[in-house]
């Protein structure tokens, strides 16, 4: 029943002009992975079925590895992870609570939308980091995370729970704005307001639409 | 200020008579590690300071590795982890909620008391498993988990937060009974009511008392 969407060959926008300095990048990326870990752990703890726990907990483990890998990178730069992450914590804590939603299904979709947009985005931003940290961070963030298991659980729910598709479609629309604000807060200072960020937003929204479409939800 | 307790050379009780069959052992041990993971993740998410998150999340990762390692063992025995864990889930879910307490400090102490008693206990029970699963499980469960980070955070809290020591001493006493019931539910069927389990209880309680004492709390 799910509409099949062909991958679109968009010209990929070059994000590297927007890449911030190494430490702010690592601090924000590390804290975002911690947020994913926290939401995925919550999805494990509140899972209505035991079967979903294995995949979700494995995904939480992947987010945790990325978080600790990025923390190691911060230490490699002779900085304290706590100090480097602290400036991003208040806004990201609010964001995490916002995308957690009202129940397990909204938590899963919130995490899927958020991780879908931000994981890919941070990998693209990482392209603008100096070598050799660039390669290490791209490999670290490139590990497949929660998406497959979230798509599986969400698809099953959408197919079997009456009314869930409409509710989740609405929910997906509500959190995309907050996620774009997080994306914008991650770019190099001084570049956040001009037209140079337009293509980045356009591309993130297009990818989001394809993901929602893949679940059979109207973005 | 913490009283130093010398390690006591108790004659170790032989638990292997109490070891259940491999699959129930693995199912319950795997689900207990999942519970530790869930409580430690919750401790990460509700941590009042960023500094504690790193150690707590690393500990959550250790519990998760143990959980997935035990799940792998269940698969090695041609069984479905979900089916093998399911009989233990309802009681352990209630137990997890019980030890989570009313705030972050009680959650930390609940996890410390619980993991302290049960981790060591399951390693001891594992001694009665057949080879080669015995060696693999003992190694798996032997990885150092949350205790060091929990002791560090709890000691700091007890030293600096007025009234916390008294409250936590009381809390420790309240959860030890529930933890002993979990321990008793793990032994071979038919051995749970006789005097043969007395030495096991005595040893678990003695180790619990030493741990509370190490925190400066009266058990």
Short mmCIF file of C-alpha atoms in Angstrom, two decimals:
data_model
loop_
_atom_site.label_atom_id
_atom_site.label_comp_id
_atom_site.label_asym_id
_atom_site.label_seq_id
_atom_site.Cartn_x
_atom_site.Cartn_y
_atom_site.Cartn_z
CA UNK A 1 0.00 0.00 0.00
CA UNK A 2 2.98 2.32 0.47
CA UNK A 3 3.62 4.63 -2.47
CA UNK A 4 7.02 3.89 -3.95
CA UNK A 5 9.15 6.93 -4.45
CA UNK A 6 12.00 6.83 -6.92
CA UNK A 7 15.21 8.39 -5.66
CA UNK A 8 15.46 11.87 -7.15
CA UNK A 9 18.76 12.92 -8.67
CA UNK A 10 18.95 16.40 -7.25
CA UNK A 11 22.10 18.39 -7.69
CA UNK A 12 23.57 18.21 -4.24
CA UNK A 13 24.09 21.58 -2.62
CA UNK A 14 27.58 22.29 -1.32
CA UNK A 15 27.20 22.81 2.44
CA UNK A 16 30.87 23.23 3.23
CA UNK A 17 30.68 27.04 3.19
CA UNK A 18 28.34 26.73 6.16
CA UNK A 19 30.53 24.40 8.24
CA UNK A 20 31.34 25.92 11.64
CA UNK A 21 34.66 25.60 13.46
CA UNK A 22 35.66 22.11 14.54
CA UNK A 23 34.82 22.36 18.23
CA UNK A 24 31.34 23.88 17.96
CA UNK A 25 30.58 21.33 15.24
CA UNK A 26 31.71 18.42 17.42
CA UNK A 27 29.94 19.77 20.50
CA UNK A 28 26.60 20.19 18.80
CA UNK A 29 26.85 16.93 16.84
CA UNK A 30 27.80 15.04 20.03
CA UNK A 31 24.92 16.50 21.97
CA UNK A 32 22.44 15.75 19.19
CA UNK A 33 23.52 12.10 19.24
CA UNK A 34 23.00 12.09 23.00
CA UNK A 35 19.47 13.40 22.43
CA UNK A 36 18.81 10.64 19.89
CA UNK A 37 20.11 8.13 22.40
CA UNK A 38 17.81 9.51 25.08
CA UNK A 39 14.73 9.44 22.86
CA UNK A 40 15.52 5.97 21.53
CA UNK A 41 16.06 4.69 25.07
CA UNK A 42 12.72 6.14 26.01
CA UNK A 43 11.21 4.36 23.02
CA UNK A 44 12.70 1.11 24.35
CA UNK A 45 11.36 1.68 27.86
CA UNK A 46 7.87 2.61 26.65
CA UNK A 47 7.64 0.07 23.82
CA UNK A 48 4.25 -1.65 23.84
CA UNK A 49 5.84 -4.84 22.57
CA UNK A 50 8.97 -6.77 23.44
CA UNK A 51 9.77 -7.48 19.79
CA UNK A 52 10.48 -3.81 19.02
CA UNK A 53 12.85 -3.43 21.95
CA UNK A 54 15.74 -5.29 20.38
CA UNK A 55 15.97 -3.13 17.27
CA UNK A 56 15.31 0.09 19.13
CA UNK A 57 17.89 -0.66 21.80
CA UNK A 58 20.47 -1.56 19.16
CA UNK A 59 19.74 1.81 17.52
CA UNK A 60 20.14 3.55 20.86
CA UNK A 61 23.52 1.82 21.08
CA UNK A 62 24.53 3.22 17.68
CA UNK A 63 23.60 6.77 18.74
CA UNK A 64 25.57 6.22 21.94
CA UNK A 65 28.65 5.08 19.99
CA UNK A 66 28.44 8.17 17.79
CA UNK A 67 28.09 10.36 20.87
CA UNK A 68 31.13 8.82 22.58
CA UNK A 69 33.12 8.85 19.33
CA UNK A 70 32.49 12.58 18.96
CA UNK A 71 33.40 13.13 22.61
CA UNK A 72 36.70 11.39 21.93
CA UNK A 73 37.29 13.77 19.01
CA UNK A 74 36.67 16.72 21.32
CA UNK A 75 39.28 15.35 23.74
CA UNK A 76 41.69 14.88 20.81
CA UNK A 77 41.39 18.65 20.38
CA UNK A 78 42.40 19.15 24.04
CA UNK A 79 38.98 20.39 25.06
CA UNK A 80 36.51 19.26 27.71
CA UNK A 81 33.44 17.67 26.07
CA UNK A 82 31.20 19.07 28.78
CA UNK A 83 32.32 22.66 28.11
CA UNK A 84 32.06 22.26 24.36
CA UNK A 85 28.56 20.75 24.49
CA UNK A 86 27.17 23.04 27.21
CA UNK A 87 26.23 26.00 24.96
CA UNK A 88 24.00 23.71 22.86
CA UNK A 89 22.37 21.81 25.70
CA UNK A 90 19.50 24.13 26.68
CA UNK A 91 18.07 24.55 23.17
CA UNK A 92 18.58 20.89 22.30
CA UNK A 93 16.95 19.72 25.53
CA UNK A 94 13.87 21.76 24.65
CA UNK A 95 13.99 20.36 21.11
CA UNK A 96 14.26 16.76 22.35
CA UNK A 97 11.22 17.18 24.54
CA UNK A 98 9.35 18.80 21.66
CA UNK A 99 9.94 15.93 19.25
CA UNK A 100 9.18 13.25 21.86
CA UNK A 101 5.45 13.77 21.30
CA UNK A 102 2.49 12.52 23.23
CA UNK A 103 2.89 8.77 22.82
CA UNK A 104 5.16 6.03 21.53
CA UNK A 105 4.18 6.51 17.89
CA UNK A 106 4.86 10.24 17.96
CA UNK A 107 8.16 9.55 19.70
CA UNK A 108 9.14 7.14 16.90
CA UNK A 109 8.13 9.53 14.13
CA UNK A 110 9.74 12.49 15.91
CA UNK A 111 13.00 10.59 16.18
CA UNK A 112 12.77 9.39 12.57
CA UNK A 113 12.12 12.88 11.19
CA UNK A 114 14.78 14.44 13.38
CA UNK A 115 17.49 11.83 12.86
CA UNK A 116 16.65 11.64 9.16
CA UNK A 117 17.17 15.35 8.66
CA UNK A 118 20.02 15.97 11.09
CA UNK A 119 22.19 12.88 10.63
CA UNK A 120 22.52 13.45 6.92
CA UNK A 121 22.89 17.19 7.44
CA UNK A 122 25.77 16.82 9.88
CA UNK A 123 27.56 14.41 7.57
CA UNK A 124 27.26 17.02 4.81
CA UNK A 125 28.50 19.79 7.10
CA UNK A 126 31.39 17.54 8.18
CA UNK A 127 32.64 17.69 4.60
CA UNK A 128 33.80 21.21 5.39
CA UNK A 129 35.92 20.17 8.39
CA UNK A 130 39.72 20.08 8.10
CA UNK A 131 41.44 16.75 7.50
CA UNK A 132 41.93 14.28 9.23
CA UNK A 133 39.00 14.95 11.58
CA UNK A 134 36.73 15.18 8.52
CA UNK A 135 37.26 11.56 7.52
CA UNK A 136 36.90 10.22 11.04
CA UNK A 137 33.69 12.16 11.70
CA UNK A 138 32.12 11.22 8.36
CA UNK A 139 32.84 7.53 9.01
CA UNK A 140 31.55 7.80 12.57
CA UNK A 141 28.30 9.51 11.63
CA UNK A 142 27.86 7.27 8.61
CA UNK A 143 27.01 4.16 10.63
CA UNK A 144 23.42 3.17 9.92
CA UNK A 145 21.33 4.21 12.87
CA UNK A 146 17.70 4.00 13.83
CA UNK A 147 16.03 4.64 10.47
CA UNK A 148 15.44 1.03 9.34
CA UNK A 149 13.91 -0.08 12.61
CA UNK A 150 11.85 3.11 12.93
CA UNK A 151 10.52 2.70 9.38
CA UNK A 152 9.61 -0.91 10.11
CA UNK A 153 7.72 -0.12 13.33
CA UNK A 154 6.06 2.99 11.94
CA UNK A 155 4.96 1.22 8.75
CA UNK A 156 3.44 -1.58 10.75
CA UNK A 157 1.61 0.86 13.01
CA UNK A 158 0.35 2.96 10.11
CA UNK A 159 -0.95 -0.18 8.40
CA UNK A 160 -2.74 -1.55 11.45
CA UNK A 161 -3.71 1.24 13.88
CA UNK A 162 -6.86 3.11 12.77
CA UNK A 163 -6.37 6.87 12.47
CA UNK A 164 -2.63 6.70 13.10
CA UNK A 165 -1.62 7.78 9.57
CA UNK A 166 -3.54 11.07 9.80
CA UNK A 167 -2.28 11.83 13.26
CA UNK A 168 1.34 11.11 12.32
CA UNK A 169 1.12 13.14 9.11
CA UNK A 170 0.08 16.13 11.19
CA UNK A 171 2.77 15.42 13.76
CA UNK A 172 5.47 15.21 11.08
CA UNK A 173 4.46 18.65 9.81
CA UNK A 174 4.62 20.10 13.32
CA UNK A 175 8.19 19.06 14.07
CA UNK A 176 9.84 19.86 10.77
CA UNK A 177 10.08 23.56 11.62
CA UNK A 178 11.83 22.97 14.93
CA UNK A 179 14.25 20.61 13.21
CA UNK A 180 15.11 23.22 10.57
CA UNK A 181 15.86 25.70 13.36
CA UNK A 182 18.31 23.21 14.88
CA UNK A 183 19.90 22.80 11.46
CA UNK A 184 20.21 26.54 11.06
CA UNK A 185 21.72 26.94 14.52
CA UNK A 186 24.51 24.60 13.46
CA UNK A 187 25.98 26.68 10.65
CA UNK A 188 28.93 29.03 10.78
CA UNK A 189 28.13 32.27 12.58
CA UNK A 190 27.22 35.13 10.28
CA UNK A 191 25.95 32.89 7.50
CA UNK A 192 22.60 32.09 9.05
CA UNK A 193 20.39 34.82 7.68
CA UNK A 194 21.30 35.34 4.04
CA UNK A 195 20.07 33.64 0.90
CA UNK A 196 23.06 31.26 0.97
CA UNK A 197 21.17 28.99 3.37
CA UNK A 198 18.09 28.71 1.12
CA UNK A 199 19.34 25.74 -0.92
CA UNK A 200 20.25 23.89 2.27
CA UNK A 201 16.72 24.29 3.63
CA UNK A 202 15.22 23.32 0.30
CA UNK A 203 17.25 20.14 0.18
CA UNK A 204 16.49 19.17 3.80
CA UNK A 205 12.76 19.68 3.21
CA UNK A 206 12.84 17.68 -0.02
CA UNK A 207 14.51 14.75 1.73
CA UNK A 208 12.00 15.03 4.58
CA UNK A 209 9.12 14.92 2.09
CA UNK A 210 10.54 11.78 0.50
CA UNK A 211 10.83 10.11 3.90
CA UNK A 212 7.25 10.97 4.86
CA UNK A 213 6.11 9.83 1.45
CA UNK A 214 7.94 6.54 1.98
CA UNK A 215 5.78 5.98 5.06
CA UNK A 216 2.64 6.82 3.08
CA UNK A 217 2.22 10.10 4.98
CA UNK A 218 1.54 13.47 3.40
CA UNK A 219 4.31 15.86 4.38
CA UNK B 1 34.38 10.99 55.60
CA UNK B 2 33.38 7.63 54.10
CA UNK B 3 34.04 4.67 56.38
CA UNK B 4 36.53 2.32 54.78
CA UNK B 5 35.42 -1.27 54.74
CA UNK B 6 37.98 -4.00 54.37
CA UNK B 7 36.97 -6.77 51.97
CA UNK B 8 35.71 -9.68 54.04
CA UNK B 9 36.97 -13.13 53.22
CA UNK B 10 33.71 -15.00 53.42
CA UNK B 11 33.57 -18.60 52.40
CA UNK B 12 31.81 -18.30 49.07
CA UNK B 13 28.59 -20.25 48.89
CA UNK B 14 28.24 -22.64 45.97
CA UNK B 15 25.26 -21.41 43.95
CA UNK B 16 25.54 -23.91 41.12
CA UNK B 17 22.90 -26.22 42.62
CA UNK B 18 20.43 -23.39 42.10
CA UNK B 19 21.30 -22.65 38.46
CA UNK B 20 18.24 -23.01 36.22
CA UNK B 21 18.24 -24.42 32.69
CA UNK B 22 20.20 -22.48 30.11
CA UNK B 23 17.31 -20.78 28.31
CA UNK B 24 15.42 -19.48 31.36
CA UNK B 25 18.75 -18.30 32.74
CA UNK B 26 19.62 -16.44 29.55
CA UNK B 27 16.12 -15.00 29.17
CA UNK B 28 15.97 -13.58 32.65
CA UNK B 29 19.57 -12.36 32.65
CA UNK B 30 19.02 -10.68 29.26
CA UNK B 31 15.86 -8.95 30.42
CA UNK B 32 17.50 -7.76 33.64
CA UNK B 33 20.28 -6.14 31.61
CA UNK B 34 17.62 -4.47 29.48
CA UNK B 35 16.06 -3.09 32.68
CA UNK B 36 19.44 -1.77 33.82
CA UNK B 37 19.86 -0.18 30.41
CA UNK B 38 16.45 1.47 30.67
CA UNK B 39 17.07 2.84 34.16
CA UNK B 40 20.56 4.05 33.29
CA UNK B 41 19.22 5.75 30.15
CA UNK B 42 16.61 7.43 32.27
CA UNK B 43 19.37 8.55 34.62
CA UNK B 44 21.16 10.08 31.61
CA UNK B 45 18.02 11.85 30.41
CA UNK B 46 17.14 13.23 33.84
CA UNK B 47 20.69 14.02 34.97
CA UNK B 48 20.85 17.44 36.60
CA UNK B 49 24.37 17.96 35.28
CA UNK B 50 26.02 17.36 31.94
CA UNK B 51 29.19 15.99 33.54
CA UNK B 52 27.42 12.88 34.86
CA UNK B 53 25.89 12.05 31.50
CA UNK B 54 29.09 10.73 29.96
CA UNK B 55 29.75 8.08 32.60
CA UNK B 56 26.11 7.12 32.94
CA UNK B 57 25.61 6.77 29.21
CA UNK B 58 28.76 4.67 28.91
CA UNK B 59 27.33 2.43 31.66
CA UNK B 60 24.04 2.21 29.80
CA UNK B 61 26.08 1.09 26.80
CA UNK B 62 27.69 -1.69 28.85
CA UNK B 63 24.29 -2.96 30.02
CA UNK B 64 23.12 -2.85 26.41
CA UNK B 65 26.12 -4.88 25.22
CA UNK B 66 25.40 -7.48 27.90
CA UNK B 67 21.75 -7.58 26.87
CA UNK B 68 22.57 -8.07 23.19
CA UNK B 69 25.30 -10.58 23.99
CA UNK B 70 22.81 -12.68 25.97
CA UNK B 71 20.27 -12.37 23.16
CA UNK B 72 22.91 -13.74 20.81
CA UNK B 73 23.39 -16.69 23.15
CA UNK B 74 19.65 -17.35 23.08
CA UNK B 75 19.77 -17.39 19.26
CA UNK B 76 22.74 -19.77 19.43
CA UNK B 77 20.35 -22.12 21.22
CA UNK B 78 17.89 -21.85 18.32
CA UNK B 79 15.35 -19.96 20.38
CA UNK B 80 13.61 -16.62 19.87
CA UNK B 81 14.87 -14.09 22.44
CA UNK B 82 11.46 -12.49 22.65
CA UNK B 83 9.79 -15.80 23.59
CA UNK B 84 12.47 -16.68 26.10
CA UNK B 85 12.37 -13.29 27.81
CA UNK B 86 8.60 -12.85 27.77
CA UNK B 87 7.79 -14.89 30.92
CA UNK B 88 10.09 -12.65 32.98
CA UNK B 89 9.01 -9.31 31.52
CA UNK B 90 5.91 -8.48 33.61
CA UNK B 91 7.53 -9.01 37.02
CA UNK B 92 10.78 -7.32 35.97
CA UNK B 93 8.93 -4.33 34.52
CA UNK B 94 7.21 -3.83 37.88
CA UNK B 95 10.56 -4.26 39.61
CA UNK B 96 12.27 -1.71 37.36
CA UNK B 97 9.61 0.88 38.11
CA UNK B 98 9.87 0.10 41.82
CA UNK B 99 13.61 0.69 42.00
CA UNK B 100 13.48 3.83 39.85
CA UNK B 101 12.38 5.84 42.89
CA UNK B 102 11.05 9.36 43.16
CA UNK B 103 14.02 11.35 41.84
CA UNK B 104 17.42 11.09 40.21
CA UNK B 105 19.23 10.17 43.44
CA UNK B 106 16.85 7.34 44.23
CA UNK B 107 17.14 6.14 40.66
CA UNK B 108 20.94 6.04 41.00
CA UNK B 109 20.86 4.22 44.33
CA UNK B 110 18.14 1.84 43.13
CA UNK B 111 20.22 0.93 40.11
CA UNK B 112 23.37 0.60 42.21
CA UNK B 113 21.73 -1.68 44.77
CA UNK B 114 19.99 -3.72 42.11
CA UNK B 115 22.93 -4.09 39.73
CA UNK B 116 25.27 -4.69 42.65
CA UNK B 117 23.22 -7.59 43.92
CA UNK B 118 22.03 -9.09 40.65
CA UNK B 119 25.10 -8.75 38.41
CA UNK B 120 27.28 -10.63 40.84
CA UNK B 121 24.50 -13.10 41.56
CA UNK B 122 23.96 -14.00 37.90
CA UNK B 123 27.69 -14.47 37.38
CA UNK B 124 27.65 -16.89 40.31
CA UNK B 125 24.60 -18.73 38.95
CA UNK B 126 26.27 -18.87 35.53
CA UNK B 127 28.95 -21.08 37.10
CA UNK B 128 26.36 -23.86 37.02
CA UNK B 129 25.69 -23.58 33.29
CA UNK B 130 27.09 -26.20 30.92
CA UNK B 131 30.26 -25.48 28.98
CA UNK B 132 30.95 -23.62 26.65
CA UNK B 133 28.05 -21.23 27.30
CA UNK B 134 29.26 -20.89 30.89
CA UNK B 135 32.57 -19.29 29.93
CA UNK B 136 31.02 -16.96 27.39
CA UNK B 137 28.31 -15.77 29.80
CA UNK B 138 30.71 -15.27 32.71
CA UNK B 139 33.00 -13.18 30.50
CA UNK B 140 30.07 -11.21 29.11
CA UNK B 141 28.56 -10.43 32.50
CA UNK B 142 31.96 -9.74 34.01
CA UNK B 143 32.49 -6.47 32.14
CA UNK B 144 32.58 -3.62 34.66
CA UNK B 145 29.27 -1.83 34.48
CA UNK B 146 27.70 1.12 36.20
CA UNK B 147 28.99 0.67 39.75
CA UNK B 148 32.04 2.99 39.63
CA UNK B 149 30.15 5.90 38.10
CA UNK B 150 27.15 5.37 40.39
CA UNK B 151 29.40 5.30 43.47
CA UNK B 152 31.10 8.50 42.32
CA UNK B 153 27.86 10.40 41.73
CA UNK B 154 26.16 9.06 44.87
CA UNK B 155 29.18 9.83 47.08
CA UNK B 156 29.30 13.37 45.79
CA UNK B 157 25.57 13.83 46.38
CA UNK B 158 25.70 12.33 49.87
CA UNK B 159 28.60 14.64 50.75
CA UNK B 160 26.97 17.81 49.47
CA UNK B 161 23.16 17.54 49.50
CA UNK B 162 21.68 18.09 52.99
CA UNK B 163 19.46 15.23 54.18
CA UNK B 164 20.27 13.01 51.21
CA UNK B 165 22.20 10.40 53.23
CA UNK B 166 19.23 9.68 55.51
CA UNK B 167 16.78 9.55 52.66
CA UNK B 168 18.96 7.20 50.62
CA UNK B 169 19.66 4.92 53.59
CA UNK B 170 15.92 4.46 53.95
CA UNK B 171 15.51 3.97 50.21
CA UNK B 172 18.23 1.32 50.11
CA UNK B 173 16.41 -0.64 52.81
CA UNK B 174 13.15 -0.43 50.92
CA UNK B 175 14.41 -1.95 47.68
CA UNK B 176 16.57 -4.75 49.02
CA UNK B 177 13.54 -7.00 49.61
CA UNK B 178 12.26 -6.63 46.04
CA UNK B 179 15.74 -7.38 44.74
CA UNK B 180 15.98 -10.57 46.81
CA UNK B 181 12.65 -11.67 45.35
CA UNK B 182 14.05 -11.23 41.84
CA UNK B 183 17.09 -13.26 42.88
CA UNK B 184 14.89 -16.03 44.25
CA UNK B 185 12.75 -16.08 41.10
CA UNK B 186 15.90 -16.85 39.11
CA UNK B 187 16.77 -20.18 40.71
CA UNK B 188 15.97 -23.66 39.47
CA UNK B 189 12.32 -24.55 39.95
CA UNK B 190 11.62 -26.57 43.07
CA UNK B 191 14.64 -25.23 44.95
CA UNK B 192 13.15 -21.90 45.90
CA UNK B 193 11.53 -22.64 49.22
CA UNK B 194 13.87 -24.85 51.20
CA UNK B 195 16.76 -24.01 53.49
CA UNK B 196 19.22 -24.51 50.61
CA UNK B 197 18.63 -20.92 49.50
CA UNK B 198 19.41 -19.43 52.92
CA UNK B 199 23.18 -19.11 52.42
CA UNK B 200 22.59 -17.42 49.07
CA UNK B 201 20.36 -14.79 50.67
CA UNK B 202 22.80 -14.31 53.52
CA UNK B 203 25.65 -13.70 51.10
CA UNK B 204 23.67 -11.29 48.93
CA UNK B 205 22.60 -9.28 51.97
CA UNK B 206 26.15 -9.19 53.35
CA UNK B 207 27.48 -7.84 50.04
CA UNK B 208 24.63 -5.31 49.95
CA UNK B 209 25.51 -4.13 53.47
CA UNK B 210 29.15 -3.65 52.46
CA UNK B 211 28.10 -1.58 49.44
CA UNK B 212 25.80 0.66 51.52
CA UNK B 213 28.53 0.97 54.11
CA UNK B 214 30.97 2.02 51.39
CA UNK B 215 28.64 4.92 50.62
CA UNK B 216 28.45 5.82 54.30
CA UNK B 217 24.82 4.68 54.49
CA UNK B 218 23.37 2.42 57.16
CA UNK B 219 21.94 -0.66 55.50
#
